[in-house]
Coordinates of C-alpha atoms in Angstrom, one line a residue:
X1 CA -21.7 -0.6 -10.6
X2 CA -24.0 -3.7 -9.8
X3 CA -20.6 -5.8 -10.1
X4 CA -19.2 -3.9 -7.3
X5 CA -22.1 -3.6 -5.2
X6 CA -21.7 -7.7 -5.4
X7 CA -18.5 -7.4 -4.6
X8 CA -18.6 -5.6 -1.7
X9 CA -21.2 -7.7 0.1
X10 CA -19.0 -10.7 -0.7
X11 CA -15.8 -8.7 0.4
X12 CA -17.6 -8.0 3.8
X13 CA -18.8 -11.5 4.4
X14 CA -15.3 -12.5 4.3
X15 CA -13.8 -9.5 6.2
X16 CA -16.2 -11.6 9.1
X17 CA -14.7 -14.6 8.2
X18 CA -11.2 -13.1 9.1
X19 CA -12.6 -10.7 11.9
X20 CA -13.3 -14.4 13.4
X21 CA -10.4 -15.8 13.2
X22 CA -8.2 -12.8 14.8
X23 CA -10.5 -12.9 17.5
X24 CA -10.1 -16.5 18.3
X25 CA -6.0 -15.8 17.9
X26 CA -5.9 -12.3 19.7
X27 CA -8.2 -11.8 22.6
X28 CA -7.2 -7.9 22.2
X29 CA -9.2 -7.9 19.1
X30 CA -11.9 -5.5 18.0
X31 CA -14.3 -6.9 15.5
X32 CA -16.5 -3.3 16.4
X33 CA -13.2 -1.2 16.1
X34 CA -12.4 -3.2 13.0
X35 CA -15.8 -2.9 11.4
X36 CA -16.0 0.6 11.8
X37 CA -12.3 0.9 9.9
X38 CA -14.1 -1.3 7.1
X39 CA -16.8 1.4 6.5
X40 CA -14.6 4.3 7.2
X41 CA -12.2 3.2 5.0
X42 CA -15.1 2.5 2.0
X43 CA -16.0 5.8 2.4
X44 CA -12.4 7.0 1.4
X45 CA -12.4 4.7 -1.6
X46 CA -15.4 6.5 -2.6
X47 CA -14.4 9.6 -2.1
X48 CA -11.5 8.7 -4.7
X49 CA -12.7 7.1 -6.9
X50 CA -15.6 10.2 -7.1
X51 CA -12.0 12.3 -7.4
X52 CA -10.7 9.8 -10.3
X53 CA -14.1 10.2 -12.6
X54 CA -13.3 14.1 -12.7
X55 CA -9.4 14.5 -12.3
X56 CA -6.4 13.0 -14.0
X57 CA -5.7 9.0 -12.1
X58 CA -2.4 7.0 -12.8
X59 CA -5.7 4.2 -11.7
X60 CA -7.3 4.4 -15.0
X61 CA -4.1 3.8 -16.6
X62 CA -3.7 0.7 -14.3
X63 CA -6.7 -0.8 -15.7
X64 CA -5.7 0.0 -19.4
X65 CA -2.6 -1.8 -19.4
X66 CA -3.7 -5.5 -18.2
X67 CA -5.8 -5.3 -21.4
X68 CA -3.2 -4.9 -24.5
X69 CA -3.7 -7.3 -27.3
X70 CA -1.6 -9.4 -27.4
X71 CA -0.1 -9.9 -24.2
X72 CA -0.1 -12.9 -22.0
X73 CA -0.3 -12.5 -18.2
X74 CA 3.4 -13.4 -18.1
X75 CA 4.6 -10.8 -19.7
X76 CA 3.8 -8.4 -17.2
X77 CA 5.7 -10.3 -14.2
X78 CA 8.2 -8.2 -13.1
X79 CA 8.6 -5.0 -10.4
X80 CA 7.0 -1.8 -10.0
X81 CA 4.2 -1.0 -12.2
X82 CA 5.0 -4.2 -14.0
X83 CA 4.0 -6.3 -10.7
X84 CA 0.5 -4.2 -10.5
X85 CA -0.2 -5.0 -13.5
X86 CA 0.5 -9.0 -13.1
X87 CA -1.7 -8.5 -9.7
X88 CA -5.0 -7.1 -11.7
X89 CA -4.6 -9.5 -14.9
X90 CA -6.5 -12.5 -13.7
X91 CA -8.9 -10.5 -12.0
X92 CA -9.9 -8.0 -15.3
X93 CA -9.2 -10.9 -18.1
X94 CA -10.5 -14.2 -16.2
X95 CA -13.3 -13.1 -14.3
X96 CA -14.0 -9.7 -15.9
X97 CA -13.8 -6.9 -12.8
X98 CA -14.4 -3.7 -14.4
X99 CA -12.7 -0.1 -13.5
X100 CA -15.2 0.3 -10.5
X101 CA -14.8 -3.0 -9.2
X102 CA -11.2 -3.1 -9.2
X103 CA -10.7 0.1 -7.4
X104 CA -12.6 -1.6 -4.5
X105 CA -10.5 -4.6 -4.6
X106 CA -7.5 -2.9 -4.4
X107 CA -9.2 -0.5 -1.8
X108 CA -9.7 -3.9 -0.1
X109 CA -6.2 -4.5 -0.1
X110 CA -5.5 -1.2 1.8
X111 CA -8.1 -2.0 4.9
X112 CA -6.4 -5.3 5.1
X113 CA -3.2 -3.2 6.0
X114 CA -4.9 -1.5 8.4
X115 CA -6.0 -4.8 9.8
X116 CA -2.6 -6.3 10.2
X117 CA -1.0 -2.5 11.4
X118 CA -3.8 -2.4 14.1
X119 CA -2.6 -6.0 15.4
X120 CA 0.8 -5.2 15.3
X121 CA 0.2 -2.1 17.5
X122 CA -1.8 -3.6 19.4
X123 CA -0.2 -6.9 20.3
X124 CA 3.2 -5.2 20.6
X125 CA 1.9 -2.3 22.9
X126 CA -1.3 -3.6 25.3
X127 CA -1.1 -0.6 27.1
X128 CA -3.3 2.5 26.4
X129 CA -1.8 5.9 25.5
X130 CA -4.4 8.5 25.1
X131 CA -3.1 12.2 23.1
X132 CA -4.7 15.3 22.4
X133 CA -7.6 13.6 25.2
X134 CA -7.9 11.1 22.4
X135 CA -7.1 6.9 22.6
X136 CA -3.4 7.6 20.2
X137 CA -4.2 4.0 18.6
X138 CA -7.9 4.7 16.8
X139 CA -6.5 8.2 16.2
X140 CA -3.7 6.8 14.4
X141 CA -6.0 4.0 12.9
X142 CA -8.4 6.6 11.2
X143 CA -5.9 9.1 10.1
X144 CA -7.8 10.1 6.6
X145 CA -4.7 11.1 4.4
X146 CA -3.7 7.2 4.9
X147 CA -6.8 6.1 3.6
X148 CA -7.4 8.3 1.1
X149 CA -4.0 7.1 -0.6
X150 CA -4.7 3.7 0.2
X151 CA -8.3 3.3 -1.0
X152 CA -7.2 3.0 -5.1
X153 CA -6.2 0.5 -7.8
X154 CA -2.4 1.6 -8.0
X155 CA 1.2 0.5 -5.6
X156 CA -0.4 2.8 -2.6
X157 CA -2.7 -0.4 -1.3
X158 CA -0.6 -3.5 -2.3
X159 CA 2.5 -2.1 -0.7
X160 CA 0.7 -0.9 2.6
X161 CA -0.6 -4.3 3.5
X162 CA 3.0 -6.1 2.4
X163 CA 4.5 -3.8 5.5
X164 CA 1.8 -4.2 7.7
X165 CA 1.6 -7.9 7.0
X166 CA 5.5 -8.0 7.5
X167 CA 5.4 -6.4 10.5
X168 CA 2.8 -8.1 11.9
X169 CA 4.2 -11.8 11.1
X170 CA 8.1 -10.5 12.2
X171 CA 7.0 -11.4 16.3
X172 CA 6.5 -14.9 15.3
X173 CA 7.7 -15.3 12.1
X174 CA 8.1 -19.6 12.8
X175 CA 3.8 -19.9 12.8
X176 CA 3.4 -16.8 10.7
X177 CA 5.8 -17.4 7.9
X178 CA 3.4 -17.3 5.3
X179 CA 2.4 -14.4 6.4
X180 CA 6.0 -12.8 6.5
X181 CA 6.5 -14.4 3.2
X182 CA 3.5 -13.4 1.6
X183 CA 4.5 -9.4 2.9
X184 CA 7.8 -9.6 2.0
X185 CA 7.3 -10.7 -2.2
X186 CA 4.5 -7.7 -2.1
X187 CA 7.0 -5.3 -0.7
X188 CA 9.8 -6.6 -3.1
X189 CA 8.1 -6.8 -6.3
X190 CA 6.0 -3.6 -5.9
X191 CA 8.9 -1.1 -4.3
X192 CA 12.6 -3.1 -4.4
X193 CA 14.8 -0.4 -2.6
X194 CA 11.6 -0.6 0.5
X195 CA 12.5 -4.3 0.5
X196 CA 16.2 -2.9 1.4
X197 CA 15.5 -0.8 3.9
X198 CA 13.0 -3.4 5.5
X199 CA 15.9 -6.2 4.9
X200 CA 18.8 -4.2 7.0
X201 CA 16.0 -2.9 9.5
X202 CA 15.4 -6.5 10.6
X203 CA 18.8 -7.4 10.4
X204 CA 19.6 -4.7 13.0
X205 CA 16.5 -5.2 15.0
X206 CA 17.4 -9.1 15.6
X207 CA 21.2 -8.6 16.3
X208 CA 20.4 -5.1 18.6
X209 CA 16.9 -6.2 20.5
X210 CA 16.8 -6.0 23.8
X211 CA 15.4 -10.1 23.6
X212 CA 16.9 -12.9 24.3
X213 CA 17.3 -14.6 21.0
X214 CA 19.6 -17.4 20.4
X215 CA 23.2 -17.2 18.1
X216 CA 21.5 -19.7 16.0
X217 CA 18.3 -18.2 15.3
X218 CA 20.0 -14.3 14.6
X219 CA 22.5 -16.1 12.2
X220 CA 19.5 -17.8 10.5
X221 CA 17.8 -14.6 10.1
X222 CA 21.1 -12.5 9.0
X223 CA 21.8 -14.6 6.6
X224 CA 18.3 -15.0 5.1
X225 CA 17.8 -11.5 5.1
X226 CA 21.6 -11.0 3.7
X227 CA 20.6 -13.8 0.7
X228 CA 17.8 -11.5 -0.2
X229 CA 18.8 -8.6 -0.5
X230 CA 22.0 -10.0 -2.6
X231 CA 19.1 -11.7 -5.0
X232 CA 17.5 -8.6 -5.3
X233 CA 20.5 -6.6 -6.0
X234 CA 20.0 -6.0 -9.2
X235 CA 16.5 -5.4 -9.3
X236 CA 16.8 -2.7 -6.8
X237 CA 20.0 -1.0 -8.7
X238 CA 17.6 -1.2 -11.9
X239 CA 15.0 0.7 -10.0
X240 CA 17.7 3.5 -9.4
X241 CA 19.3 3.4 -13.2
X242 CA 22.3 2.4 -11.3
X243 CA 22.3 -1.5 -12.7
X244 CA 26.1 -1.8 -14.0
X245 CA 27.5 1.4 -12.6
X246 CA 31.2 1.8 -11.5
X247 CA 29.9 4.4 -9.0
X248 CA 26.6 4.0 -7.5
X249 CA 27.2 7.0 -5.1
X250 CA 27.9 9.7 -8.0
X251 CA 25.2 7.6 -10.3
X252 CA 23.0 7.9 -7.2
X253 CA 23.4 11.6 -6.9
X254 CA 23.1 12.1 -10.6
X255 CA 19.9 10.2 -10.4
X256 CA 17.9 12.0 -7.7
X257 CA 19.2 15.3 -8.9
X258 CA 17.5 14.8 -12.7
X259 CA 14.8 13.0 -10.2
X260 CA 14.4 16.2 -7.9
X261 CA 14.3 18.7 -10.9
X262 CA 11.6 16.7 -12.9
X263 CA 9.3 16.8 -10.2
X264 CA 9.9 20.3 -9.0
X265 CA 8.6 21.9 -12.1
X266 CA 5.0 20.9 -11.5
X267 CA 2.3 22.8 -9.7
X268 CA 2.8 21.9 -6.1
X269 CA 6.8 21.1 -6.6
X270 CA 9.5 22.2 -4.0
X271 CA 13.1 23.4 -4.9
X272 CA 14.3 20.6 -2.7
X273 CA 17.3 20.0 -3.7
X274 CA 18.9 23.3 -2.6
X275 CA 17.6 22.2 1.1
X276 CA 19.7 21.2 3.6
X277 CA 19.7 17.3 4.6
X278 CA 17.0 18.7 8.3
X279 CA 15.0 20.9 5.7
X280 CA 14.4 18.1 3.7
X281 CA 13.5 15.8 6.2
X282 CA 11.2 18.2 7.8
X283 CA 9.5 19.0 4.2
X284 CA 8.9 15.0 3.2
X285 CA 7.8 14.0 6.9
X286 CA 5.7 17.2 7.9
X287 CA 4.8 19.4 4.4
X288 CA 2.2 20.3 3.1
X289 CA 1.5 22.7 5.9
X290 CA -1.1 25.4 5.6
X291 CA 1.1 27.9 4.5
X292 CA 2.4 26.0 1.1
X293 CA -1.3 23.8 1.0
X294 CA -1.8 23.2 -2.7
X295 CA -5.6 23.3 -3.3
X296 CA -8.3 22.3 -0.6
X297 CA -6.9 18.3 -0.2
X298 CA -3.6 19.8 0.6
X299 CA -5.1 21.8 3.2
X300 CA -7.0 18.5 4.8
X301 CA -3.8 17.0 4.8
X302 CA -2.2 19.8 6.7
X303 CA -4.5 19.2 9.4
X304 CA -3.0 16.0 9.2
X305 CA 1.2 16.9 9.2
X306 CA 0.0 19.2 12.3
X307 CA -0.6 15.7 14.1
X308 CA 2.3 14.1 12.3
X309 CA 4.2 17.2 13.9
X310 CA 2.8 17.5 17.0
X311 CA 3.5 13.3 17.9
X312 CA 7.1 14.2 16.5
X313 CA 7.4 16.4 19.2
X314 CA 6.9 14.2 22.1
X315 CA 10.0 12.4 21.3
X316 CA 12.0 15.4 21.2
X317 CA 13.4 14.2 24.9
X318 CA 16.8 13.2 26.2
X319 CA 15.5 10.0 27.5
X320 CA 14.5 9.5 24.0
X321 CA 18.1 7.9 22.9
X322 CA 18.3 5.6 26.0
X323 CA 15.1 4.0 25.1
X324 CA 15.9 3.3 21.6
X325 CA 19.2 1.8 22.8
X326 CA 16.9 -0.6 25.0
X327 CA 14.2 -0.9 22.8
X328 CA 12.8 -4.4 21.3
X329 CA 13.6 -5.4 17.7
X330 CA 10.1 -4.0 16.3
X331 CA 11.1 -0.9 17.1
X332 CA 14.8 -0.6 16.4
X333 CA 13.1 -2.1 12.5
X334 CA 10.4 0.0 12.7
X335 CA 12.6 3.2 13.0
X336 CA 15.5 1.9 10.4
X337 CA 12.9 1.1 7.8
X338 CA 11.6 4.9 8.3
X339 CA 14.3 6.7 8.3
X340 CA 16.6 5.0 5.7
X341 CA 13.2 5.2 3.3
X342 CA 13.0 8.9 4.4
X343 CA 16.4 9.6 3.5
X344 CA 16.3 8.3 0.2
X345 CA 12.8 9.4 -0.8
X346 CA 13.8 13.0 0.3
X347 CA 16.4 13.0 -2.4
X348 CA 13.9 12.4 -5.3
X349 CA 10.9 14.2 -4.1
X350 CA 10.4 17.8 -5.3
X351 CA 6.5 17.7 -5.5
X352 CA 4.4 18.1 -2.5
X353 CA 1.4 16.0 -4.5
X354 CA 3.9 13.0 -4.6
X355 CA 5.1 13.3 -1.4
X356 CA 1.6 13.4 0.3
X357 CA 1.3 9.7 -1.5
X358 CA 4.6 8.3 -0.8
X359 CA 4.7 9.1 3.2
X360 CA 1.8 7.4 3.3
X361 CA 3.8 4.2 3.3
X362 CA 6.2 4.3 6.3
X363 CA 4.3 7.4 8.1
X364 CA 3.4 4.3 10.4
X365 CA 6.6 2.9 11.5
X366 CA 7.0 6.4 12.4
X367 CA 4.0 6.7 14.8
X368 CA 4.8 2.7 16.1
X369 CA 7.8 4.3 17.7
X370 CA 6.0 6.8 19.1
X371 CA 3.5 4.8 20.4
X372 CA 6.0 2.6 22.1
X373 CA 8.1 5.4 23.5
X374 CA 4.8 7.0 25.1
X375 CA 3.5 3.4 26.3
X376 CA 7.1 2.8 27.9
X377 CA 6.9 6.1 29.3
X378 CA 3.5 5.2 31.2
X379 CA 4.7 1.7 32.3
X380 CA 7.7 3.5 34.0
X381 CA 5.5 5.7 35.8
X382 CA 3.5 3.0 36.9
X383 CA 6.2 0.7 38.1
X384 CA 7.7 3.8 39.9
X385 CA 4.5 4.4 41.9
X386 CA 4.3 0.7 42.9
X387 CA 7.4 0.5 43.9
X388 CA 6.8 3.6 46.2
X389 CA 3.8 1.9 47.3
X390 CA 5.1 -1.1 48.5
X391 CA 8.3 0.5 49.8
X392 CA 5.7 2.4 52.0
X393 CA 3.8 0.1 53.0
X394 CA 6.7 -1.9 53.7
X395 CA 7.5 1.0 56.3
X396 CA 4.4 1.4 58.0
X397 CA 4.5 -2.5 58.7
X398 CA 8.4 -2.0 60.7
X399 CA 7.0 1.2 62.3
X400 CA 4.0 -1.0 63.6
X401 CA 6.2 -3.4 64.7

């Protein structure tokens, strides 16, 4: 416990460190905002790992594994659970972090994402939106179901901050390509078929955005983008059991069916795979709801999807289409990367447990288009009224004349 008490001091002088640095970068930055995340966050980390000590935790077995006799940090390079284990190696065997310490590194890991998602909100959307009489960005910054999920030694933290940092870098990815790179080998490594959906969600951002971006530089990004994903090809196939397959549609379906059944035989599963394709949707974006809450988290978390739901909502307009058809290329990604990850996660969940977890990592592409729908919305309005202004003081001048 005294190793992580260490650790945490030293983890917050360098949070400082960084806090300094965005706010020399970004003169929207919030060091107060951002420490207040830090401590909020710590909390949730916490409040897990109190929930680990007393409950089954895939983290305990994440600490196990790094330590096998016999094994040489090399061996574990690879994807998925593999990479996780590569990640914590140095850190247990070279310099000796024990279970408690390593939950708040990787707990770390998951603030640092909400770093990066707070300044990719916030430098792609300067204007405030306030919902529910509250300011929709710290609402959305201090959702607790994020945190909770994200404040462990497991894929939930490492793969958070890889989007964030991805999406964060994508504006300028030319002075932020470490970033961007650095984002995109956590997102690969740790979920492959994420790294797909991210891949063609940029690819259709940059060729649909409503910017003015050169032939040359959307062929250079195409065909980066395009080279990756055919390098990772078969890793992602592999994730699926569909590596060397004559029919990846039917191996597919035969995949998420066995996946679907699996999962719906535990406590808090769903029959999901009799739902229609809305049902579905609707389950993995917006369940658990208090009616089908498993135990007392699920019903915290329903409190939660009743937000989720209730945001949802205020896109539910007409307009809504013609905004995405003119919208940037963050959002036209941001949206892609959701959906496509909802679609094919909704065919191999069946437990609400899981579920709860997994949305936890695109839930904020999700609200990003919200956010920038509601903001576009309010800059509309405003232009409107100036334009009415001027046009009548414009009047008033000829009338005088």
């Amino acid at each position: 416990m005294i190793g992580a008490l260490v650790l945490l001091i030293f983890l917050f002088l360098v949070t400082q460190a960084i806090f300094n640095g965005f706010e020399r970068k970004h003169g929207f930055f919030s060091k107060k905002l951002m420490n207040t995340l830090f401590f909020y966050h710590l909390f949730f980390a916490i409040v897990y790992y109190t929930y680990a000590l007393f409950n089954p935790s895939d983290s305990k077995k994440y600490f196990e594994r790094p330590q096998y006799d016999g094994w040489a940090w090399t061996d574990y390079f690879g994807t998925s659970t593999t990479f996780i284990d590569f990640l914590s190696y140095p850190f247990i065997n070279f310099l000796g972090f024990n279970y408690e310490m390593m939950m708040l590194l990787y707990a770390y890991m998951g603030f640092l994402g909400f770093v990066y998602a707070y300044l990719f909100f916030r430098e792609n959307i300067p204007i405030k939106i306030e919902v529910f009489k509250v300011d929709l960005l710290v609402l959305l910054m201090f959702l607790p179901n994020m945190h909770f999920w994200t404040a462990s030694l497991g894929k939930g933290a490492p793969i958070f901050l890889g989007l964030m940092m991805y999406a964060y870098a994508l504006k300028d990815a030319k002075s932020r390509w470490f970033t961007l790179t650095l984002g995109s080998a956590l997102i690969y490594f740790i979920r492959p078929h994420v790294f797909l959906f991210v891949a063609v969600g940029t690819i259709l951002g940059y060729l649909t955005g409503r910017e003015q971006i050169s032939l040359s530089r959307k062929l250079m990004i195409t065909s980066v983008m395009i080279i990756g994903l055919v390098l990772a090809k078969d890793t992602i196939l592999q994730m699926a059991g569909l590596d060397g397959s004559g029919d990846i549609i039917q191996e597919f379906e035969n995949f998420s069916e066995t996946r679907s059944s699996e999962l719906s035989k535990s406590t808090s599963g769903v029959d999901m795979a009799s739902y229609p394709l809305p049902l579905k949707l609707f389950t993995f974006w917006f369940r658990p709801l208090f009616f089908d809450a498993p135990g007392f988290l699920g019903i915290i978390v329903s409190f939660e999807n009743l937000i989720y739901l209730l945001l949802f909502f205020k896109i539910l307009k007409k307009d809504f289409i013609s905004f995405i058809r003119k919208s940037p290329i963050s959002v036209k990604m941001s949206l892609t990367v959701f959906f496509l990850s909802s679609l094919a996660l909704t065919f191999v969940m069946a437990n609400l447990g899981i579920i709860m977890r997994q949305k936890s990592m695109v839930m904020y592409f999700l609200f990003f288009v919200i956010f920038y729908y509601l903001a576009q919305q309010k800059y509309d309005r405003i232009m409107k009224l100036r334009r009415l202004k001027k046009a009548k003081e414009e009047a008033l001048k000829a009338e005088a004349c």
